[in-house]
């Protein structure tokens, strides 16, 4: 009988093999980053501001997955090529939105909502250089459009009616109009000394004097010309605007209540009610505020300013603090 010898099992090594690290999960299983439509819209508006500094803009955005659609409403400068300006804004907004959001932005729809001219066509003139221009008029002259239109209309109607009647009489061989026959008969029966003729002559003379006065006077008394250093530029301000400016400046003075301002061609009357405080100090402050407001208007002919401060019924003069009595120490040396 043959006995089979069994080979001994190999000894286990004391040193263990290191366990390999697990492989990272796919990107789809680690989570997602969602960019909201509001964030895309704000980024697009910011990018538009970078392309057009100081210009208002509005943007709308729609996000579908990894794709974003952007629409812009912009104000472009004028004069400038609109196509080039819109193309530059579109390119900048697409690149910046794609860079900052990581989304696919194929294009941006640009809608030009307005055109804005530059604020100044030339450099602004410093205040200290503004002087009276030799060509600045003292007063603006009115075109007298209403009186001219009324007089022209009346003359045109009268001459037109007379011309039509004469044409009908001489060409159409019709009888003269009743109003012309009546006028001729009335004039033939009244001489220069009759009352109706004298009254009509006086009214005609007054009308002529009125037209002469309108022709030789400038008119537009409610406007005052303004100093300007710009060449061939005449500016004027309405006196109601000067009244509002002076009234607001005086009302800001501490202690002043109701304020009334009346602006005339050569003078400005300011009446202020004193609610509290010292009358002399408030009057000086009101005068200074009124002068500053008028100076800011830069009128060509500054009017005189008259300030009247009237205490209100509830006003009381400020009480003077009592003067402390002086105590003299004699140190026992009296007598």
mmCIF file of C-alpha atoms in Angstrom:
data_model
loop_
_atom_site.group_PDB
_atom_site.id
_atom_site.type_symbol
_atom_site.label_atom_id
_atom_site.label_comp_id
_atom_site.label_asym_id
_atom_site.label_seq_id
_atom_site.Cartn_x
_atom_site.Cartn_y
_atom_site.Cartn_z
ATOM 1 C CA UNK A 1 0.000 0.000 0.000
ATOM 2 C CA UNK A 2 1.456 3.220 -1.061
ATOM 3 C CA UNK A 3 1.011 6.208 1.149
ATOM 4 C CA UNK A 4 0.816 9.642 -0.634
ATOM 5 C CA UNK A 5 2.731 12.337 1.101
ATOM 6 C CA UNK A 6 0.929 15.672 1.314
ATOM 7 C CA UNK A 7 3.069 18.722 0.688
ATOM 8 C CA UNK A 8 3.029 21.224 3.488
ATOM 9 C CA UNK A 9 1.084 24.506 2.876
ATOM 10 C CA UNK A 10 3.240 27.563 2.209
ATOM 11 C CA UNK A 11 3.735 29.891 5.131
ATOM 12 C CA UNK A 12 1.787 33.118 5.106
ATOM 13 C CA UNK A 13 3.948 36.230 4.831
ATOM 14 C CA UNK A 14 3.717 38.590 7.753
ATOM 15 C CA UNK A 15 3.768 41.657 5.494
ATOM 16 C CA UNK A 16 0.243 42.441 4.129
ATOM 17 C CA UNK A 17 -0.319 44.003 0.661
ATOM 18 C CA UNK A 18 -1.823 47.647 0.836
ATOM 19 C CA UNK A 19 -5.481 47.965 -0.221
ATOM 20 C CA UNK A 20 -5.903 50.195 -3.311
ATOM 21 C CA UNK A 21 -7.989 53.445 -2.874
ATOM 22 C CA UNK A 22 -11.497 53.439 -4.401
ATOM 23 C CA UNK A 23 -11.839 55.188 -7.769
ATOM 24 C CA UNK A 24 -13.505 58.666 -7.670
ATOM 25 C CA UNK A 25 -17.176 58.806 -8.548
ATOM 26 C CA UNK A 26 -18.148 60.177 -11.953
ATOM 27 C CA UNK A 27 -18.813 63.906 -12.229
ATOM 28 C CA UNK A 28 -22.535 63.301 -12.718
ATOM 29 C CA UNK A 29 -22.693 61.594 -9.287
ATOM 30 C CA UNK A 30 -20.783 64.278 -7.358
ATOM 31 C CA UNK A 31 -23.567 66.987 -7.713
ATOM 32 C CA UNK A 32 -24.370 69.851 -10.049
ATOM 33 C CA UNK A 33 -23.910 73.630 -10.038
ATOM 34 C CA UNK A 34 -26.987 75.593 -11.089
ATOM 35 C CA UNK A 35 -26.733 79.203 -12.279
ATOM 36 C CA UNK A 36 -30.054 80.967 -11.865
ATOM 37 C CA UNK A 37 -31.593 83.201 -14.495
ATOM 38 C CA UNK A 38 -31.364 86.151 -12.125
ATOM 39 C CA UNK A 39 -27.611 85.703 -11.798
ATOM 40 C CA UNK A 40 -27.209 85.487 -15.578
ATOM 41 C CA UNK A 41 -29.311 88.630 -15.994
ATOM 42 C CA UNK A 42 -27.271 90.592 -13.450
ATOM 43 C CA UNK A 43 -24.011 89.480 -15.038
ATOM 44 C CA UNK A 44 -25.257 90.497 -18.485
ATOM 45 C CA UNK A 45 -26.316 93.927 -17.201
ATOM 46 C CA UNK A 46 -22.929 94.391 -15.559
ATOM 47 C CA UNK A 47 -21.175 93.423 -18.756
ATOM 48 C CA UNK A 48 -23.312 95.930 -20.667
ATOM 49 C CA UNK A 49 -22.286 98.640 -18.211
ATOM 50 C CA UNK A 50 -18.646 97.753 -18.851
ATOM 51 C CA UNK A 51 -19.159 98.161 -22.599
ATOM 52 C CA UNK A 52 -21.265 101.345 -22.260
ATOM 53 C CA UNK A 53 -20.173 103.253 -19.135
ATOM 54 C CA UNK A 54 -22.826 105.512 -17.716
ATOM 55 C CA UNK A 55 -25.600 104.236 -20.001
ATOM 56 C CA UNK A 56 -28.741 102.607 -18.566
ATOM 57 C CA UNK A 57 -29.429 99.032 -19.649
ATOM 58 C CA UNK A 58 -31.924 96.245 -19.058
ATOM 59 C CA UNK A 59 -31.408 92.545 -19.613
ATOM 60 C CA UNK A 60 -33.491 89.374 -19.573
ATOM 61 C CA UNK A 61 -32.088 85.857 -19.415
ATOM 62 C CA UNK A 62 -33.420 82.331 -19.918
ATOM 63 C CA UNK A 63 -31.439 79.258 -18.812
ATOM 64 C CA UNK A 64 -32.126 75.801 -20.239
ATOM 65 C CA UNK A 65 -29.638 73.273 -18.945
ATOM 66 C CA UNK A 66 -26.143 74.435 -19.887
ATOM 67 C CA UNK A 67 -27.381 77.000 -22.397
ATOM 68 C CA UNK A 68 -28.390 80.589 -21.721
ATOM 69 C CA UNK A 69 -30.247 83.048 -23.903
ATOM 70 C CA UNK A 70 -29.720 86.755 -23.197
ATOM 71 C CA UNK A 71 -31.654 89.783 -24.467
ATOM 72 C CA UNK A 72 -30.472 93.359 -23.897
ATOM 73 C CA UNK A 73 -32.092 96.781 -24.034
ATOM 74 C CA UNK A 74 -29.364 99.403 -24.348
ATOM 75 C CA UNK A 75 -28.926 103.150 -24.907
ATOM 76 C CA UNK A 76 -26.254 103.872 -27.504
ATOM 77 C CA UNK A 77 -24.335 107.140 -27.855
ATOM 78 C CA UNK A 78 -25.242 109.537 -30.652
ATOM 79 C CA UNK A 79 -23.834 110.318 -33.155
ATOM 80 C CA UNK A 80 -22.107 106.963 -33.685
ATOM 81 C CA UNK A 81 -22.508 103.956 -36.047
ATOM 82 C CA UNK A 82 -25.359 101.981 -34.522
ATOM 83 C CA UNK A 83 -24.448 98.669 -36.142
ATOM 84 C CA UNK A 84 -20.847 98.782 -34.891
ATOM 85 C CA UNK A 85 -21.903 99.871 -31.401
ATOM 86 C CA UNK A 86 -24.514 97.123 -31.076
ATOM 87 C CA UNK A 87 -22.039 94.531 -32.396
ATOM 88 C CA UNK A 88 -19.365 95.539 -29.866
ATOM 89 C CA UNK A 89 -21.849 95.369 -26.988
ATOM 90 C CA UNK A 90 -23.115 91.990 -28.155
ATOM 91 C CA UNK A 91 -19.612 90.520 -28.408
ATOM 92 C CA UNK A 92 -18.529 91.807 -24.996
ATOM 93 C CA UNK A 93 -21.682 90.638 -23.201
ATOM 94 C CA UNK A 94 -21.474 87.142 -24.730
ATOM 95 C CA UNK A 95 -17.815 86.705 -23.803
ATOM 96 C CA UNK A 96 -18.163 87.997 -20.236
ATOM 97 C CA UNK A 97 -21.353 86.065 -19.502
ATOM 98 C CA UNK A 98 -19.824 82.859 -20.867
ATOM 99 C CA UNK A 99 -16.639 83.422 -18.862
ATOM 100 C CA UNK A 100 -18.311 84.194 -15.526
ATOM 101 C CA UNK A 101 -21.167 81.655 -15.641
ATOM 102 C CA UNK A 102 -19.586 78.760 -17.518
ATOM 103 C CA UNK A 103 -22.739 78.431 -19.607
ATOM 104 C CA UNK A 104 -22.978 78.259 -23.352
ATOM 105 C CA UNK A 105 -24.177 81.652 -24.602
ATOM 106 C CA UNK A 106 -24.564 81.418 -28.383
ATOM 107 C CA UNK A 107 -25.456 85.070 -28.865
ATOM 108 C CA UNK A 108 -27.182 88.055 -27.277
ATOM 109 C CA UNK A 109 -30.131 89.878 -28.776
ATOM 110 C CA UNK A 110 -29.524 93.630 -28.623
ATOM 111 C CA UNK A 111 -32.466 96.045 -28.736
ATOM 112 C CA UNK A 112 -31.525 99.754 -29.009
ATOM 113 C CA UNK A 113 -34.134 101.532 -26.882
ATOM 114 C CA UNK A 114 -32.762 105.084 -27.038
ATOM 115 C CA UNK A 115 -29.977 107.309 -28.289
ATOM 116 C CA UNK A 116 -28.151 109.644 -25.933
ATOM 117 C CA UNK A 117 -26.173 112.653 -27.114
ATOM 118 C CA UNK A 118 -23.085 113.712 -25.165
ATOM 119 C CA UNK A 119 -23.878 115.934 -22.226
ATOM 120 C CA UNK A 120 -21.547 118.694 -23.364
ATOM 121 C CA UNK A 121 -20.665 119.478 -26.977
ATOM 122 C CA UNK A 122 -17.655 121.362 -25.639
ATOM 123 C CA UNK A 123 -15.783 121.563 -22.372
ATOM 124 C CA UNK A 124 -17.831 123.303 -19.660
ATOM 125 C CA UNK A 125 -16.782 126.865 -18.923
ATOM 126 C CA UNK A 126 -15.495 127.378 -15.359
ATOM 127 C CA UNK A 127 -17.739 129.669 -13.300
ATOM 128 C CA UNK A 128 -15.060 132.325 -12.861
ATOM 129 C CA UNK A 129 -14.743 132.739 -16.640
ATOM 130 C CA UNK A 130 -18.431 133.453 -17.210
ATOM 131 C CA UNK A 131 -18.800 137.133 -18.022
ATOM 132 C CA UNK A 132 -21.268 139.317 -19.830
ATOM 133 C CA UNK A 133 -21.067 138.565 -23.515
ATOM 134 C CA UNK A 134 -21.083 141.725 -25.671
ATOM 135 C CA UNK A 135 -23.993 140.341 -27.667
ATOM 136 C CA UNK A 136 -26.160 139.377 -24.688
ATOM 137 C CA UNK A 137 -29.337 141.507 -24.838
ATOM 138 C CA UNK A 138 -30.805 143.182 -21.803
ATOM 139 C CA UNK A 139 -34.243 141.877 -22.699
ATOM 140 C CA UNK A 140 -35.638 139.283 -25.045
ATOM 141 C CA UNK A 141 -37.863 140.685 -27.790
ATOM 142 C CA UNK A 142 -41.208 139.077 -28.359
ATOM 143 C CA UNK A 143 -42.323 138.144 -31.828
ATOM 144 C CA UNK A 144 -45.809 139.575 -31.067
ATOM 145 C CA UNK A 145 -47.377 136.651 -32.842
ATOM 146 C CA UNK A 146 -50.891 137.010 -31.426
ATOM 147 C CA UNK A 147 -51.392 140.739 -32.259
ATOM 148 C CA UNK A 148 -49.802 140.252 -35.667
ATOM 149 C CA UNK A 149 -52.013 137.256 -36.408
ATOM 150 C CA UNK A 150 -55.181 139.114 -35.335
ATOM 151 C CA UNK A 151 -54.378 142.212 -37.384
ATOM 152 C CA UNK A 152 -53.338 140.193 -40.412
ATOM 153 C CA UNK A 153 -56.458 138.014 -40.232
ATOM 154 C CA UNK A 154 -58.799 141.026 -39.997
ATOM 155 C CA UNK A 155 -57.093 142.795 -42.904
ATOM 156 C CA UNK A 156 -57.077 139.622 -45.003
ATOM 157 C CA UNK A 157 -60.782 138.967 -44.409
ATOM 158 C CA UNK A 158 -61.787 142.532 -45.260
ATOM 159 C CA UNK A 159 -59.606 142.779 -48.370
ATOM 160 C CA UNK A 160 -60.623 139.300 -49.490
ATOM 161 C CA UNK A 161 -64.337 140.006 -49.176
ATOM 162 C CA UNK A 162 -63.972 143.281 -51.091
ATOM 163 C CA UNK A 163 -61.898 141.607 -53.811
ATOM 164 C CA UNK A 164 -64.436 138.790 -54.260
ATOM 165 C CA UNK A 165 -67.301 141.260 -54.524
ATOM 166 C CA UNK A 166 -65.475 143.383 -57.128
ATOM 167 C CA UNK A 167 -64.613 140.310 -59.200
ATOM 168 C CA UNK A 168 -68.256 139.160 -59.177
ATOM 169 C CA UNK A 169 -69.457 142.638 -60.223
ATOM 170 C CA UNK A 170 -67.003 143.151 -63.086
ATOM 171 C CA UNK A 171 -66.623 139.612 -64.393
ATOM 172 C CA UNK A 172 -69.886 137.882 -63.520
ATOM 173 C CA UNK A 173 -71.964 141.072 -63.990
ATOM 174 C CA UNK A 174 -73.746 140.609 -60.667
ATOM 175 C CA UNK A 175 -75.102 143.279 -58.394
ATOM 176 C CA UNK A 176 -72.879 144.665 -55.640
ATOM 177 C CA UNK A 177 -73.117 143.001 -52.256
ATOM 178 C CA UNK A 178 -75.602 144.451 -49.805
ATOM 179 C CA UNK A 179 -72.989 145.104 -47.126
ATOM 180 C CA UNK A 180 -70.839 147.174 -49.541
ATOM 181 C CA UNK A 181 -73.847 149.216 -50.772
ATOM 182 C CA UNK A 182 -74.928 149.867 -47.172
ATOM 183 C CA UNK A 183 -71.415 150.939 -46.179
ATOM 184 C CA UNK A 184 -71.169 153.363 -49.119
ATOM 185 C CA UNK A 185 -74.584 154.906 -48.359
ATOM 186 C CA UNK A 186 -73.721 155.283 -44.663
ATOM 187 C CA UNK A 187 -70.386 156.966 -45.411
ATOM 188 C CA UNK A 188 -72.000 159.337 -47.910
ATOM 189 C CA UNK A 189 -74.449 160.534 -45.268
ATOM 190 C CA UNK A 190 -71.976 161.140 -42.407
ATOM 191 C CA UNK A 191 -69.274 163.781 -42.343
ATOM 192 C CA UNK A 192 -66.066 164.143 -40.307
ATOM 193 C CA UNK A 193 -67.860 165.987 -37.508
ATOM 194 C CA UNK A 194 -70.434 163.290 -36.762
ATOM 195 C CA UNK A 195 -70.113 161.414 -33.488
ATOM 196 C CA UNK A 196 -69.888 157.918 -35.027
ATOM 197 C CA UNK A 197 -67.082 159.036 -37.339
ATOM 198 C CA UNK A 198 -65.201 160.705 -34.450
ATOM 199 C CA UNK A 199 -65.548 157.586 -32.270
ATOM 200 C CA UNK A 200 -64.382 155.302 -35.086
ATOM 201 C CA UNK A 201 -61.409 157.586 -35.769
ATOM 202 C CA UNK A 202 -60.458 157.623 -32.087
ATOM 203 C CA UNK A 203 -60.586 153.831 -31.871
ATOM 204 C CA UNK A 204 -58.456 153.557 -35.004
ATOM 205 C CA UNK A 205 -55.914 155.981 -33.521
ATOM 206 C CA UNK A 206 -55.764 153.987 -30.273
ATOM 207 C CA UNK A 207 -55.246 150.820 -32.271
ATOM 208 C CA UNK A 208 -52.381 152.454 -34.140
ATOM 209 C CA UNK A 209 -50.755 153.686 -30.916
ATOM 210 C CA UNK A 210 -51.075 150.203 -29.446
ATOM 211 C CA UNK A 211 -49.379 148.668 -32.485
ATOM 212 C CA UNK A 212 -46.553 151.237 -32.280
ATOM 213 C CA UNK A 213 -46.033 150.464 -28.582
ATOM 214 C CA UNK A 214 -45.869 146.748 -29.346
ATOM 215 C CA UNK A 215 -43.350 147.403 -32.108
ATOM 216 C CA UNK A 216 -40.914 149.506 -30.026
ATOM 217 C CA UNK A 217 -41.083 147.584 -26.727
ATOM 218 C CA UNK A 218 -39.351 144.221 -26.212
ATOM 219 C CA UNK A 219 -42.104 142.391 -24.347
ATOM 220 C CA UNK A 220 -41.552 139.095 -22.506
ATOM 221 C CA UNK A 221 -41.428 140.920 -19.187
ATOM 222 C CA UNK A 222 -41.627 137.649 -17.265
ATOM 223 C CA UNK A 223 -38.186 136.580 -18.551
ATOM 224 C CA UNK A 224 -34.745 137.849 -17.598
ATOM 225 C CA UNK A 225 -31.609 137.267 -19.637
ATOM 226 C CA UNK A 226 -28.753 135.236 -18.170
ATOM 227 C CA UNK A 227 -25.015 135.812 -18.470
ATOM 228 C CA UNK A 228 -23.217 133.360 -20.720
ATOM 229 C CA UNK A 229 -19.686 133.109 -22.081
ATOM 230 C CA UNK A 230 -20.722 130.946 -25.022
ATOM 231 C CA UNK A 231 -20.640 132.676 -28.360
ATOM 232 C CA UNK A 232 -23.914 133.375 -30.154
ATOM 233 C CA UNK A 233 -25.934 131.906 -27.275
ATOM 234 C CA UNK A 234 -28.708 133.910 -25.618
ATOM 235 C CA UNK A 235 -30.256 132.448 -22.471
ATOM 236 C CA UNK A 236 -33.125 133.618 -20.318
ATOM 237 C CA UNK A 237 -34.856 132.418 -17.172
ATOM 238 C CA UNK A 238 -38.478 132.811 -16.200
ATOM 239 C CA UNK A 239 -39.066 135.006 -13.183
ATOM 240 C CA UNK A 240 -41.280 132.375 -11.597
ATOM 241 C CA UNK A 241 -38.240 130.077 -11.492
ATOM 242 C CA UNK A 242 -36.232 132.801 -9.729
ATOM 243 C CA UNK A 243 -39.075 133.212 -7.241
ATOM 244 C CA UNK A 244 -39.094 129.491 -6.484
ATOM 245 C CA UNK A 245 -35.313 129.398 -6.065
ATOM 246 C CA UNK A 246 -35.233 132.368 -3.695
ATOM 247 C CA UNK A 247 -38.241 131.047 -1.754
ATOM 248 C CA UNK A 248 -36.611 127.644 -1.212
ATOM 249 C CA UNK A 249 -33.309 129.225 -0.167
ATOM 250 C CA UNK A 250 -34.970 131.521 2.372
ATOM 251 C CA UNK A 251 -37.217 128.753 3.723
ATOM 252 C CA UNK A 252 -34.104 126.724 4.619
ATOM 253 C CA UNK A 253 -32.951 129.400 7.089
ATOM 254 C CA UNK A 254 -33.462 128.342 10.688
ATOM 255 C CA UNK A 255 -36.308 130.220 12.370
ATOM 256 C CA UNK A 256 -38.148 131.202 9.176
ATOM 257 C CA UNK A 257 -41.792 130.247 8.758
ATOM 258 C CA UNK A 258 -43.901 131.392 5.817
ATOM 259 C CA UNK A 259 -42.052 133.008 2.906
ATOM 260 C CA UNK A 260 -43.412 135.210 0.105
ATOM 261 C CA UNK A 261 -41.238 136.307 -2.814
ATOM 262 C CA UNK A 262 -42.125 138.750 -5.580
ATOM 263 C CA UNK A 263 -39.703 139.215 -8.476
ATOM 264 C CA UNK A 264 -39.866 142.275 -10.675
ATOM 265 C CA UNK A 265 -37.594 143.568 -13.392
ATOM 266 C CA UNK A 266 -35.455 145.759 -11.116
ATOM 267 C CA UNK A 267 -36.194 144.521 -7.605
ATOM 268 C CA UNK A 268 -37.057 141.452 -5.572
ATOM 269 C CA UNK A 269 -39.223 141.684 -2.471
ATOM 270 C CA UNK A 270 -38.809 138.959 0.149
ATOM 271 C CA UNK A 271 -41.184 138.718 3.100
ATOM 272 C CA UNK A 272 -40.372 136.102 5.717
ATOM 273 C CA UNK A 273 -42.176 135.186 8.907
ATOM 274 C CA UNK A 274 -40.057 134.806 12.042
ATOM 275 C CA UNK A 275 -41.083 131.759 14.067
ATOM 276 C CA UNK A 276 -38.226 131.668 16.572
ATOM 277 C CA UNK A 277 -34.751 133.048 17.130
ATOM 278 C CA UNK A 278 -33.201 136.491 17.154
ATOM 279 C CA UNK A 279 -34.752 138.833 14.605
ATOM 280 C CA UNK A 280 -31.521 140.575 13.588
ATOM 281 C CA UNK A 281 -29.626 137.314 13.074
ATOM 282 C CA UNK A 282 -32.455 135.720 11.083
ATOM 283 C CA UNK A 283 -32.805 138.862 8.958
ATOM 284 C CA UNK A 284 -29.100 138.793 8.126
ATOM 285 C CA UNK A 285 -29.267 135.084 7.272
ATOM 286 C CA UNK A 286 -32.329 135.608 5.058
ATOM 287 C CA UNK A 287 -30.600 138.467 3.222
ATOM 288 C CA UNK A 288 -27.488 136.368 2.635
ATOM 289 C CA UNK A 289 -29.541 133.392 1.393
ATOM 290 C CA UNK A 290 -31.544 135.587 -0.995
ATOM 291 C CA UNK A 291 -28.398 137.205 -2.413
ATOM 292 C CA UNK A 292 -26.766 133.791 -2.882
ATOM 293 C CA UNK A 293 -29.823 132.408 -4.668
ATOM 294 C CA UNK A 294 -30.013 135.388 -7.032
ATOM 295 C CA UNK A 295 -26.266 135.209 -7.709
ATOM 296 C CA UNK A 296 -26.593 131.529 -8.637
ATOM 297 C CA UNK A 297 -29.080 132.523 -11.371
ATOM 298 C CA UNK A 298 -26.354 134.642 -13.018
ATOM 299 C CA UNK A 299 -28.809 137.258 -14.229
ATOM 300 C CA UNK A 300 -27.380 139.825 -16.602
ATOM 301 C CA UNK A 301 -28.916 142.593 -14.565
ATOM 302 C CA UNK A 302 -29.125 141.695 -10.888
ATOM 303 C CA UNK A 303 -32.166 143.321 -9.248
ATOM 304 C CA UNK A 304 -32.178 144.994 -5.875
ATOM 305 C CA UNK A 305 -33.275 142.772 -3.012
ATOM 306 C CA UNK A 306 -35.501 144.032 -0.246
ATOM 307 C CA UNK A 307 -35.922 141.753 2.766
ATOM 308 C CA UNK A 308 -38.616 142.146 5.412
ATOM 309 C CA UNK A 309 -38.728 139.824 8.421
ATOM 310 C CA UNK A 310 -41.979 140.001 10.387
ATOM 311 C CA UNK A 311 -42.345 138.115 13.694
ATOM 312 C CA UNK A 312 -45.188 135.609 13.814
ATOM 313 C CA UNK A 313 -47.847 135.949 16.552
ATOM 314 C CA UNK A 314 -46.281 133.018 18.419
ATOM 315 C CA UNK A 315 -42.755 134.465 18.319
ATOM 316 C CA UNK A 316 -41.128 135.563 21.541
ATOM 317 C CA UNK A 317 -37.799 137.332 21.850
ATOM 318 C CA UNK A 318 -35.045 135.052 23.142
ATOM 319 C CA UNK A 319 -34.383 135.389 26.838
ATOM 320 C CA UNK A 320 -30.986 136.667 27.829
ATOM 321 C CA UNK A 321 -29.011 134.529 30.226
ATOM 322 C CA UNK A 322 -28.605 136.204 33.641
ATOM 323 C CA UNK A 323 -25.175 137.737 34.258
ATOM 324 C CA UNK A 324 -23.580 136.199 37.363
ATOM 325 C CA UNK A 325 -22.805 138.693 40.109
ATOM 326 C CA UNK A 326 -19.151 139.298 40.803
ATOM 327 C CA UNK A 327 -18.174 138.516 44.384
ATOM 328 C CA UNK A 328 -15.228 140.502 45.655
ATOM 329 C CA UNK A 329 -13.303 138.982 48.526
ATOM 330 C CA UNK A 330 -12.150 141.608 51.007
ATOM 331 C CA UNK A 331 -9.964 139.251 53.066
ATOM 332 C CA UNK A 332 -10.998 141.123 56.178
ATOM 333 C CA UNK A 333 -9.414 144.396 55.057
ATOM 334 C CA UNK A 334 -12.640 146.427 55.188
ATOM 335 C CA UNK A 335 -12.296 149.690 56.979
#
